[in-house]
């Protein structure tokens, strides 16, 4: 009898959900929950680094989040400014490399600049690679990849017959990253909400009951333990126990 051990994921992606509800449960404004959400992100990055996770991708602002009240959007921009100013040193000291995925064009110029500087400063770090998804949507990502490939075909530099999964993946915002093996969503909601639609095709989805501001190292380890119990078949048959 062979007991195959599930290898820990290299790439974990997180839908950080429930900041608003967490705050409302405490009779506080939603902004209070977002601020606590930034602290949760700091904890989880630190813990993920310690566990040796190679890639962590977090959904911080989706293409649908523009539907929120302007005040809340402005507050999130303010948090991003603070995050890039205050937290980058801490991440750099942990040898974390920070990258943004998504289309930051509609963001305020100073936020874009701070994000670019954070990326620049940490670009040679060899620790955890942290992708922060900002104005990211899985569908928008697939569309921009399709446009890119169509442009290459029109220019005569790409034969449509040469477009395969690897070629397509190289045009996505996550080019060069392995697909996430584990997607965690907090606050009990079981949806992908337009996150990494292509990349998460075979990811295990673990939904945790706590809202994002309560998520910590122990919650992350519980999600990893749940992942290890899963039988990943990729369309094949169950593994022999
Ligand atoms: C989900 O809670 C959270 C967001 C939409 C984005 C905000 C994320 C953070 C503040 C953490 C990371 C921040 C930075 C600066 C990198 P929700 O508002 O959807 O909660 P709800 O579902 O309870 O309303």
Coordinates of N, CA and C and ligand atoms in Angstrom, one line a residue:
X1 N 0.8 -1.2 0.0 CA 0.0 0.0 0.0 C 0.9 1.3 0.0
X2 N 0.7 2.1 -0.9 CA 1.5 3.4 -1.0 C 0.6 4.5 -0.5
X3 N 1.3 5.4 0.3 CA 0.6 6.6 0.8 C 1.3 7.8 0.2
X4 N 0.7 8.3 -0.8 CA 1.3 9.5 -1.5 C 1.0 10.8 -0.6
X5 N 2.1 11.6 -0.4 CA 1.9 12.8 0.4 C 1.6 13.9 -0.5
X6 N 0.6 14.7 -0.2 CA 0.3 15.9 -1.0 C 1.4 16.9 -0.8
X7 N 2.0 17.3 -1.9 CA 3.1 18.3 -1.7 C 2.4 19.7 -1.5
X8 N 3.1 20.5 -0.6 CA 2.5 21.8 -0.3 C 2.5 22.7 -1.5
X9 N 1.5 23.6 -1.6 CA 1.4 24.5 -2.8 C 2.6 25.4 -2.8
X10 N 3.0 25.7 -4.1 CA 4.1 26.7 -4.3 C 3.4 28.1 -4.4
X11 N 2.2 28.1 -4.9 CA 1.5 29.3 -5.2 C 0.1 29.3 -4.5
X12 N -0.1 30.2 -3.6 CA -1.4 30.4 -2.9 C -2.0 31.7 -3.3
X13 N -3.3 31.7 -3.6 CA -3.9 32.9 -4.0 C -5.1 33.1 -3.0
X14 N -5.3 34.4 -2.6 CA -6.3 34.6 -1.6 C -7.3 35.7 -2.0
X15 N -8.6 35.4 -1.9 CA -9.6 36.4 -2.0 C -9.9 36.9 -0.6
X16 N -9.4 38.1 -0.3 CA -9.5 38.6 1.0 C -10.9 39.3 1.2
X17 N -11.8 38.4 1.7 CA -13.2 38.9 1.7 C -13.7 39.1 3.1
X18 N -14.6 40.1 3.3 CA -15.3 40.2 4.6 C -14.9 41.4 5.4
X19 N -14.1 42.3 4.9 CA -13.7 43.4 5.7 C -14.9 44.3 6.1
X20 N -15.8 44.5 5.2 CA -17.0 45.3 5.5 C -17.8 44.7 6.6
X21 N -18.1 43.4 6.4 CA -19.0 42.7 7.4 C -18.3 42.7 8.8
X22 N -17.0 42.5 8.8 CA -16.3 42.4 10.0 C -16.4 43.7 10.8
X23 N -16.4 44.8 10.1 CA -16.5 46.1 10.7 C -17.9 46.3 11.2
X24 N -18.9 46.0 10.3 CA -20.3 46.2 10.6 C -20.7 45.4 11.8
X25 N -20.2 44.2 12.0 CA -20.5 43.4 13.1 C -20.0 44.0 14.4
X26 N -19.1 45.0 14.3 CA -18.5 45.7 15.5 C -19.1 47.1 15.6
X27 N -20.1 47.4 14.7 CA -20.7 48.7 14.8 C -19.8 49.8 14.2
X28 N -18.9 49.4 13.4 CA -17.9 50.4 12.9 C -18.1 50.6 11.4
X29 N -17.5 51.7 10.8 CA -17.6 51.9 9.4 C -16.8 50.9 8.6
X30 N -17.1 50.6 7.4 CA -16.4 49.6 6.6 C -14.9 49.9 6.5
X31 N -14.6 51.2 6.5 CA -13.1 51.6 6.4 C -12.3 51.0 7.6
X32 N -13.0 50.8 8.7 CA -12.3 50.2 9.9 C -11.9 48.8 9.5
X33 N -12.8 48.1 8.8 CA -12.5 46.7 8.4 C -11.4 46.6 7.3
X34 N -11.3 47.6 6.4 CA -10.3 47.6 5.4 C -8.9 47.8 6.1
X35 N -8.9 48.8 7.1 CA -7.6 49.0 7.8 C -7.2 47.7 8.5
X36 N -8.1 47.1 9.1 CA -7.8 45.8 9.8 C -7.3 44.8 8.8
X37 N -7.9 44.9 7.6 CA -7.5 43.9 6.5 C -6.1 44.1 6.0
X38 N -5.6 45.3 6.1 CA -4.2 45.5 5.7 C -3.3 44.8 6.8
X39 N -3.6 44.9 8.1 CA -2.9 44.3 9.1 C -2.9 42.7 8.9
X40 N -4.1 42.2 8.5 CA -4.1 40.8 8.2 C -3.2 40.4 7.1
X41 N -3.1 41.2 6.1 CA -2.2 41.0 4.9 C -0.8 40.9 5.4
X42 N -0.4 41.9 6.3 CA 1.0 41.9 6.8 C 1.3 40.6 7.5
X43 N 0.3 40.2 8.4 CA 0.5 38.9 9.1 C 0.7 37.7 8.2
X44 N -0.2 37.7 7.2 CA -0.2 36.5 6.3 C 1.0 36.4 5.4
X45 N 1.5 37.6 5.0 CA 2.7 37.6 4.2 C 3.9 37.1 5.0
X46 N 4.0 37.6 6.3 CA 5.1 37.2 7.2 C 5.0 35.7 7.4
X47 N 3.8 35.2 7.6 CA 3.7 33.7 7.9 C 4.0 32.9 6.7
X48 N 3.5 33.4 5.5 CA 3.7 32.6 4.3 C 5.2 32.6 4.0
X49 N 5.9 33.7 4.2 CA 7.4 33.7 4.0 C 8.0 32.7 4.9
X50 N 7.6 32.6 6.1 CA 8.2 31.7 7.1 C 7.9 30.2 6.7
X51 N 6.8 30.0 6.1 CA 6.4 28.6 5.7 C 7.1 28.2 4.4
X52 N 7.7 29.1 3.7 CA 8.4 28.8 2.5 C 7.5 28.8 1.2
X53 N 6.3 29.4 1.3 CA 5.5 29.5 0.1 C 6.2 30.4 -0.8
X54 N 6.3 30.0 -2.1 CA 7.0 30.8 -3.1 C 6.3 32.0 -3.7
X55 N 5.0 31.8 -3.9 CA 4.2 32.8 -4.6 C 2.9 33.0 -3.8
X56 N 2.5 34.3 -3.6 CA 1.3 34.6 -2.9 C 0.6 35.7 -3.7
X57 N -0.6 35.5 -4.2 CA -1.3 36.5 -5.0 C -2.6 36.8 -4.2
X58 N -2.8 38.1 -4.0 CA -4.0 38.6 -3.2 C -4.8 39.5 -4.0
X59 N -6.1 39.4 -3.8 CA -7.1 40.2 -4.6 C -7.4 41.4 -3.8
X60 N -6.8 42.5 -4.1 CA -7.0 43.7 -3.3 C -8.1 44.7 -3.9
X61 N -8.2 44.7 -5.3 CA -9.2 45.6 -5.9 C -9.6 45.0 -7.2
X62 N -10.8 44.6 -7.4 CA -11.3 43.9 -8.6 C -11.8 45.0 -9.6
X63 N -11.9 44.5 -10.8 CA -12.5 45.4 -11.9 C -13.9 45.8 -11.5
X64 N -14.6 45.0 -10.6 CA -16.0 45.3 -10.2 C -16.0 46.2 -9.0
X65 N -14.9 46.4 -8.3 CA -14.9 47.3 -7.1 C -15.1 48.7 -7.4
X66 N -15.1 49.2 -8.7 CA -15.4 50.5 -9.1 C -16.8 50.9 -8.8
X67 N -17.7 49.8 -8.6 CA -19.1 50.0 -8.3 C -19.3 50.5 -6.9
X68 N -18.3 50.5 -6.1 CA -18.4 50.9 -4.7 C -18.6 52.4 -4.5
X69 N -19.1 52.9 -3.4 CA -19.2 54.4 -3.2 C -17.8 55.0 -3.4
X70 N -17.8 56.2 -4.0 CA -16.5 56.9 -4.3 C -15.7 57.1 -3.0
X71 N -16.4 57.3 -1.9 CA -15.7 57.5 -0.6 C -14.9 56.3 -0.2
X72 N -15.5 55.1 -0.4 CA -14.8 53.9 -0.1 C -13.6 53.6 -1.0
X73 N -13.8 53.9 -2.3 CA -12.7 53.8 -3.3 C -11.5 54.7 -2.9
X74 N -11.9 55.9 -2.5 CA -10.8 56.9 -2.2 C -10.1 56.4 -0.9
X75 N -10.8 55.8 0.0 CA -10.2 55.3 1.2 C -9.3 54.2 0.9
X76 N -9.7 53.3 0.0 CA -8.8 52.2 -0.4 C -7.5 52.7 -1.1
X77 N -7.6 53.8 -1.9 CA -6.4 54.4 -2.5 C -5.5 54.9 -1.4
X78 N -6.1 55.5 -0.3 CA -5.3 56.0 0.8 C -4.6 54.9 1.5
X79 N -5.3 53.8 1.7 CA -4.6 52.6 2.3 C -3.5 52.1 1.5
X80 N -3.7 52.1 0.1 CA -2.6 51.6 -0.7 C -1.4 52.6 -0.6
X81 N -1.7 53.9 -0.5 CA -0.5 54.8 -0.4 C 0.2 54.5 0.9
X82 N -0.5 54.3 2.0 CA 0.1 54.0 3.3 C 0.9 52.7 3.2
X83 N 0.3 51.7 2.6 CA 0.9 50.4 2.5 C 2.2 50.5 1.7
X84 N 2.2 51.2 0.6 CA 3.4 51.2 -0.2 C 4.5 52.1 0.5
X85 N 4.1 53.1 1.3 CA 5.0 53.9 2.0 C 5.6 53.2 3.2
X86 N 4.7 52.6 4.0 CA 5.1 52.0 5.3 C 5.6 50.6 5.3
X87 N 5.0 49.8 4.5 CA 5.2 48.3 4.6 C 6.3 47.8 3.7
X88 N 6.7 48.6 2.7 CA 7.7 48.1 1.7 C 9.0 47.8 2.4
X89 N 9.4 48.7 3.4 CA 10.7 48.4 4.1 C 10.7 47.0 4.8
X90 N 9.5 46.8 5.4 CA 9.4 45.5 6.2 C 9.4 44.3 5.2
X91 N 8.8 44.5 4.0 CA 8.8 43.4 3.1 C 10.1 43.2 2.5
X92 N 10.8 44.3 2.2 CA 12.2 44.3 1.6 C 13.1 43.5 2.6
X93 N 13.0 43.8 3.9 CA 13.8 43.2 4.9 C 13.6 41.6 4.9
X94 N 12.4 41.2 4.5 CA 12.0 39.8 4.5 C 12.4 39.2 3.1
X95 N 13.0 40.0 2.3 CA 13.4 39.6 0.9 C 12.2 39.3 0.0
X96 N 11.0 39.9 0.3 CA 9.8 39.7 -0.5 C 9.9 40.6 -1.7
X97 N 9.5 40.0 -2.8 CA 9.5 40.7 -4.1 C 8.0 41.1 -4.4
X98 N 7.7 42.4 -4.6 CA 6.3 42.8 -4.8 C 6.0 43.1 -6.2
X99 N 4.9 42.6 -6.8 CA 4.5 42.9 -8.1 C 3.0 43.2 -8.1
X100 N 2.6 44.1 -9.1 CA 1.2 44.3 -9.2 C 0.7 43.6 -10.4
X101 N -0.5 43.0 -10.3 CA -1.2 42.5 -11.5 C -2.5 43.2 -11.7
X102 N -2.9 43.5 -12.9 CA -4.1 44.2 -13.2 C -3.7 45.5 -14.0
X103 N -4.7 46.2 -14.3 CA -4.5 47.5 -15.1 C -4.6 48.7 -14.2
X104 N -3.5 49.2 -13.7 CA -3.5 50.3 -12.8 C -3.7 51.7 -13.4
X105 N -3.9 51.7 -14.7 CA -4.1 53.0 -15.5 C -5.1 53.9 -14.8
X106 N -6.3 53.4 -14.4 CA -7.3 54.4 -13.8 C -7.0 54.8 -12.4
X107 N -5.9 54.3 -11.8 CA -5.6 54.7 -10.4 C -4.9 56.1 -10.4
X108 N -5.0 56.8 -9.2 CA -4.3 58.1 -9.1 C -2.8 57.9 -9.4
X109 N -2.2 58.9 -10.1 CA -0.8 58.8 -10.5 C 0.2 58.5 -9.4
X110 N -0.1 59.1 -8.2 CA 0.9 58.9 -7.1 C 0.8 57.5 -6.6
X111 N -0.4 56.9 -6.6 CA -0.5 55.5 -6.2 C 0.3 54.6 -7.2
X112 N 0.1 54.9 -8.5 CA 0.8 54.1 -9.5 C 2.3 54.2 -9.3
X113 N 2.7 55.4 -9.0 CA 4.2 55.7 -8.8 C 4.7 54.9 -7.6
X114 N 4.0 55.0 -6.5 CA 4.4 54.3 -5.3 C 4.5 52.8 -5.5
X115 N 3.5 52.2 -6.3 CA 3.5 50.8 -6.6 C 4.7 50.4 -7.4
X116 N 5.0 51.3 -8.4 CA 6.1 51.0 -9.3 C 7.4 51.1 -8.5
X117 N 7.5 52.0 -7.6 CA 8.7 52.1 -6.8 C 8.9 50.9 -5.9
X118 N 7.8 50.4 -5.3 CA 7.8 49.2 -4.5 C 8.3 48.0 -5.3
X119 N 7.8 47.9 -6.5 CA 8.3 46.9 -7.4 C 9.7 47.0 -7.7
X120 N 10.2 48.2 -8.0 CA 11.6 48.5 -8.4 C 12.5 48.1 -7.2
X121 N 12.1 48.6 -6.0 CA 13.0 48.4 -4.8 C 13.2 46.9 -4.5
X122 N 12.1 46.1 -4.7 CA 12.2 44.7 -4.3 C 12.4 43.7 -5.4
X123 N 12.7 44.3 -6.6 CA 12.8 43.4 -7.8 C 13.8 42.3 -7.7
X124 N 14.9 42.5 -7.0 CA 16.0 41.5 -7.0 C 15.8 40.5 -5.8
X125 N 14.8 40.7 -5.0 CA 14.6 39.9 -3.8 C 14.3 38.4 -4.2
X126 N 14.9 37.5 -3.4 CA 14.7 36.1 -3.8 C 13.8 35.4 -2.8
X127 N 13.0 36.1 -2.0 CA 12.1 35.4 -1.1 C 10.7 35.3 -1.7
X128 N 9.7 35.3 -0.9 CA 8.3 35.2 -1.4 C 8.0 36.2 -2.5
X129 N 7.3 35.8 -3.5 CA 6.9 36.8 -4.5 C 5.4 37.1 -4.3
X130 N 5.2 38.3 -4.0 CA 3.8 38.8 -3.6 C 3.2 39.5 -4.8
X131 N 2.1 39.0 -5.3 CA 1.4 39.7 -6.4 C 0.2 40.4 -5.8
X132 N 0.0 41.7 -5.9 CA -1.1 42.4 -5.4 C -2.0 42.7 -6.6
X133 N -3.2 42.1 -6.7 CA -4.1 42.3 -7.8 C -4.9 43.6 -7.6
X134 N -4.7 44.5 -8.5 CA -5.3 45.9 -8.4 C -5.9 46.2 -9.8
X135 N -7.2 46.5 -9.7 CA -8.0 46.6 -10.9 C -7.8 45.4 -11.8
X136 N -7.9 44.3 -11.1 CA -7.7 43.0 -11.8 C -9.1 42.3 -11.9
X137 N -9.2 41.7 -13.1 CA -10.4 40.8 -13.3 C -9.9 39.7 -14.2
X138 N -10.4 38.5 -13.9 CA -10.0 37.3 -14.7 C -10.4 37.5 -16.2
X139 N -11.6 38.0 -16.4 CA -12.1 38.2 -17.8 C -11.2 39.3 -18.5
X140 N -11.0 40.4 -17.8 CA -10.2 41.4 -18.4 C -8.8 40.9 -18.8
X141 N -8.2 40.1 -17.9 CA -6.9 39.5 -18.1 C -6.9 38.6 -19.4
X142 N -8.0 37.8 -19.6 CA -8.1 36.9 -20.7 C -8.3 37.8 -22.0
X143 N -9.1 38.9 -21.9 CA -9.3 39.7 -23.1 C -8.0 40.4 -23.5
X144 N -7.2 40.9 -22.5 CA -6.0 41.6 -22.9 C -5.0 40.7 -23.5
X145 N -5.0 39.4 -23.0 CA -4.1 38.4 -23.6 C -4.6 38.1 -25.1
X146 N -5.9 38.0 -25.3 CA -6.4 37.7 -26.6 C -6.1 38.8 -27.6
X147 N -6.2 40.1 -27.1 CA -5.9 41.2 -27.9 C -4.4 41.2 -28.3
X148 N -3.6 40.9 -27.3 CA -2.1 40.9 -27.6 C -1.8 39.8 -28.7
X149 N -2.4 38.6 -28.5 CA -2.1 37.6 -29.5 C -2.7 38.0 -30.9
X150 N -3.9 38.6 -30.9 CA -4.5 39.0 -32.2 C -3.6 40.0 -32.9
X151 N -3.0 40.9 -32.1 CA -2.1 41.9 -32.6 C -0.8 41.2 -33.3
X152 N -0.3 40.2 -32.6 CA 0.8 39.5 -33.1 C 0.5 38.8 -34.4
X153 N -0.8 38.2 -34.5 CA -1.2 37.5 -35.7 C -1.3 38.5 -36.8
X154 N -2.0 39.7 -36.5 CA -2.1 40.7 -37.6 C -0.8 41.2 -38.1
X155 N 0.2 41.3 -37.2 CA 1.5 41.8 -37.5 C 2.3 40.7 -38.3
X156 N 1.8 39.5 -38.4 CA 2.4 38.4 -39.1 C 3.5 37.8 -38.3
X157 N 3.6 38.0 -37.0 CA 4.7 37.4 -36.2 C 4.2 36.2 -35.5
X158 N 2.9 35.9 -35.6 CA 2.4 34.7 -34.9 C 1.5 33.9 -35.8
X159 N 1.7 32.6 -35.8 CA 0.8 31.7 -36.6 C -0.3 31.3 -35.6
X160 N -1.6 31.6 -36.0 CA -2.7 31.2 -35.0 C -2.6 29.7 -34.6
X161 N -2.1 28.9 -35.5 CA -2.0 27.4 -35.1 C -1.0 27.2 -34.0
X162 N -0.1 28.2 -33.7 CA 0.9 28.1 -32.7 C 0.3 28.5 -31.3
X163 N -0.9 29.0 -31.3 CA -1.5 29.5 -30.0 C -2.0 28.2 -29.2
X164 N -1.2 27.9 -28.2 CA -1.6 26.8 -27.3 C -1.7 27.4 -25.8
X165 N -2.0 26.5 -24.9 CA -2.2 27.0 -23.5 C -0.9 27.7 -23.0
X166 N 0.3 27.2 -23.2 CA 1.5 27.9 -22.7 C 1.6 29.3 -23.3
X167 N 1.4 29.3 -24.7 CA 1.5 30.6 -25.4 C 0.5 31.6 -24.8
X168 N -0.7 31.2 -24.6 CA -1.8 32.1 -24.0 C -1.4 32.5 -22.6
X169 N -0.9 31.6 -21.8 CA -0.5 31.9 -20.4 C 0.6 33.0 -20.3
X170 N 1.5 32.9 -21.3 CA 2.6 33.9 -21.4 C 2.1 35.3 -21.6
X171 N 0.8 35.5 -22.1 CA 0.3 36.8 -22.3 C -0.6 37.3 -21.1
X172 N -0.8 36.5 -20.1 CA -1.6 36.9 -19.0 C -0.7 37.7 -18.0
X173 N -1.4 38.5 -17.1 CA -0.7 39.3 -16.1 C 0.2 38.4 -15.3
X174 N -0.1 37.1 -15.2 CA 0.7 36.2 -14.3 C 1.8 35.5 -15.1
X175 N 2.2 36.0 -16.2 CA 3.2 35.3 -17.1 C 4.4 35.0 -16.2
X176 N 4.9 33.7 -16.3 CA 6.1 33.3 -15.6 C 5.8 32.7 -14.3
X177 N 4.6 32.8 -13.8 CA 4.2 32.3 -12.5 C 3.6 30.9 -12.7
X178 N 3.8 30.0 -11.8 CA 3.0 28.7 -11.8 C 1.6 29.0 -11.5
X179 N 0.7 28.2 -12.0 CA -0.7 28.4 -11.6 C -0.9 28.2 -10.1
X180 N -1.8 28.9 -9.4 CA -2.0 28.6 -8.0 C -2.6 27.2 -7.8
X181 N -2.0 26.5 -6.8 CA -2.6 25.2 -6.5 C -3.7 25.3 -5.5
X182 N -3.7 26.4 -4.8 CA -4.7 26.6 -3.7 C -5.2 28.1 -3.8
X183 N -6.6 28.2 -3.8 CA -7.2 29.5 -3.7 C -8.0 29.5 -2.4
X184 N -7.7 30.5 -1.6 CA -8.4 30.6 -0.3 C -9.4 31.8 -0.4
X185 N -10.6 31.6 0.0 CA -11.5 32.7 0.1 C -12.0 32.8 1.6
X186 N -12.0 33.9 2.2 CA -12.4 34.1 3.5 C -13.9 34.5 3.6
X187 N -14.5 34.5 4.7 CA -15.8 35.0 5.1 C -17.0 34.1 4.6
X188 N -16.7 32.8 4.2 CA -17.7 31.9 4.0 C -18.3 31.9 2.6
X189 N -17.9 32.8 1.7 CA -18.4 32.9 0.4 C -17.7 31.9 -0.6
X190 N -18.5 31.1 -1.3 CA -17.8 30.1 -2.2 C -17.9 30.5 -3.7
X191 N -17.3 31.6 -4.0 CA -17.2 32.1 -5.4 C -15.8 32.5 -5.8
X192 N -15.5 32.5 -7.1 CA -14.2 33.0 -7.6 C -14.3 34.5 -7.8
X193 N -15.5 35.0 -8.0 CA -15.6 36.5 -8.3 C -14.6 37.0 -9.3
X194 N -14.4 36.4 -10.4 CA -13.6 36.9 -11.5 C -12.1 37.0 -11.1
X195 N -11.7 36.1 -10.2 CA -10.3 36.1 -9.8 C -9.6 35.0 -10.5
X196 N -8.5 35.2 -11.2 CA -7.6 34.2 -11.8 C -8.3 33.1 -12.5
X197 N -9.3 33.5 -13.4 CA -10.2 32.5 -14.0 C -9.4 31.4 -14.8
X198 N -8.5 31.9 -15.5 CA -7.7 30.9 -16.3 C -6.7 30.1 -15.4
X199 N -6.0 30.9 -14.6 CA -5.0 30.3 -13.8 C -5.5 29.3 -12.7
X200 N -6.7 29.5 -12.2 CA -7.2 28.7 -11.1 C -8.0 27.5 -11.6
X201 N -7.8 27.1 -12.9 CA -8.6 26.1 -13.5 C -8.6 24.8 -12.7
X202 N -7.4 24.5 -12.1 CA -7.3 23.2 -11.3 C -6.9 23.5 -9.9
X203 N -7.1 24.7 -9.4 CA -6.8 25.0 -8.1 C -7.8 24.4 -7.1
X204 N -7.4 24.1 -5.9 CA -8.3 23.6 -4.9 C -8.8 24.9 -4.2
X205 N -10.1 25.0 -4.0 CA -10.7 26.1 -3.4 C -11.0 25.8 -1.9
X206 N -10.4 26.6 -1.0 CA -10.7 26.4 0.4 C -11.4 27.7 0.9
X207 N -12.6 27.5 1.4 CA -13.4 28.6 1.9 C -13.3 28.6 3.5
X208 N -12.9 29.7 4.0 CA -12.8 29.7 5.5 C -13.9 30.6 6.1
X209 N -14.3 30.3 7.3 CA -15.5 31.0 7.8 C -15.1 32.4 8.3
X210 N -13.9 32.6 8.8 CA -13.6 33.9 9.4 C -13.5 35.0 8.3
X211 N -13.9 36.3 8.7 CA -13.7 37.4 7.8 C -12.2 37.7 7.7
X212 N -11.8 38.3 6.6 CA -10.4 38.6 6.3 C -9.6 39.2 7.5
X213 N -10.2 40.2 8.2 CA -9.4 40.8 9.2 C -9.0 39.8 10.4
X214 N -9.8 38.7 10.5 CA -9.4 37.7 11.5 C -8.5 36.6 11.0
X215 N -8.2 36.7 9.7 CA -7.4 35.6 9.2 C -5.9 35.8 9.7
X216 N -5.3 34.7 10.0 CA -3.9 34.8 10.6 C -3.1 33.5 10.2
X217 N -2.0 33.4 10.8 CA -1.1 32.3 10.4 C -1.8 30.9 10.7
X218 N -2.5 30.8 11.8 CA -3.1 29.5 12.2 C -4.2 29.2 11.1
X219 N -5.0 30.2 10.7 CA -6.0 30.0 9.7 C -5.4 29.6 8.3
X220 N -4.2 30.2 8.0 CA -3.5 29.8 6.8 C -3.1 28.3 6.9
X221 N -2.5 28.0 8.1 CA -2.1 26.6 8.2 C -3.2 25.6 8.1
X222 N -4.4 26.0 8.7 CA -5.6 25.1 8.6 C -6.0 25.0 7.1
X223 N -5.9 26.0 6.3 CA -6.2 25.9 4.9 C -5.2 25.0 4.2
X224 N -4.0 25.1 4.6 CA -3.0 24.2 3.9 C -3.2 22.8 4.3
X225 N -3.7 22.5 5.6 CA -4.0 21.2 6.0 C -5.2 20.6 5.2
X226 N -6.1 21.5 5.0 CA -7.3 21.1 4.2 C -6.9 20.7 2.8
X227 N -6.0 21.5 2.2 CA -5.4 21.3 0.9 C -4.7 19.9 0.8
X228 N -4.0 19.6 1.9 CA -3.2 18.3 1.9 C -4.2 17.1 1.9
X229 N -5.4 17.3 2.4 CA -6.4 16.2 2.5 C -7.1 16.0 1.1
X230 N -7.0 17.0 0.2 CA -7.7 16.9 -1.0 C -7.0 15.9 -1.9
X231 N -7.8 15.2 -2.8 CA -7.2 14.3 -3.8 C -7.3 15.0 -5.1
X232 N -6.1 15.5 -5.6 CA -6.1 16.2 -6.8 C -5.9 15.3 -8.0
X233 N -6.9 15.2 -8.8 CA -6.9 14.2 -9.9 C -6.7 14.8 -11.3
X234 N -6.9 16.1 -11.5 CA -6.6 16.7 -12.8 C -7.3 15.9 -13.9
X235 N -8.5 15.5 -13.7 CA -9.3 14.8 -14.7 C -9.0 13.3 -14.8
X236 N -8.0 12.8 -13.9 CA -7.6 11.4 -14.0 C -8.5 10.6 -13.0
X237 N -8.0 9.5 -12.5 CA -8.8 8.6 -11.6 C -8.2 8.8 -10.2
X238 N -8.9 8.4 -9.1 CA -8.4 8.6 -7.8 C -7.0 7.9 -7.6
X239 N -6.2 8.6 -6.7 CA -4.9 8.0 -6.4 C -5.0 6.8 -5.6
X240 N -4.1 5.8 -5.7 CA -4.1 4.6 -4.9 C -3.7 4.9 -3.5
X241 N -4.5 4.4 -2.5 CA -4.1 4.7 -1.1 C -3.3 3.5 -0.5
Ligands
LIG1 C1 -13.0 42.6 0.8 O1 -13.9 43.0 1.8 C2 -11.8 43.5 0.6 C3 -11.6 44.4 -0.5 C4 -12.6 44.6 -1.5 C5 -10.4 45.0 -0.7 C6 -9.6 45.6 0.4 C7 -8.5 44.8 0.8 C8 -7.7 45.2 1.8 C9 -7.9 46.5 2.5 C10 -6.5 44.4 2.2 C11 -5.3 44.7 1.4 C12 -5.0 46.1 1.2 C13 -3.9 46.6 0.6 C14 -3.7 48.1 0.8 C15 -2.9 45.9 -0.2 P1 -15.3 43.6 1.4 O2 -15.2 45.1 1.5 O3 -15.7 43.0 0.1 O4 -16.2 43.0 2.6 P2 -17.7 42.6 2.6 O5 -17.9 41.5 1.6 O6 -18.0 42.2 4.0 O7 -18.5 43.8 2.2

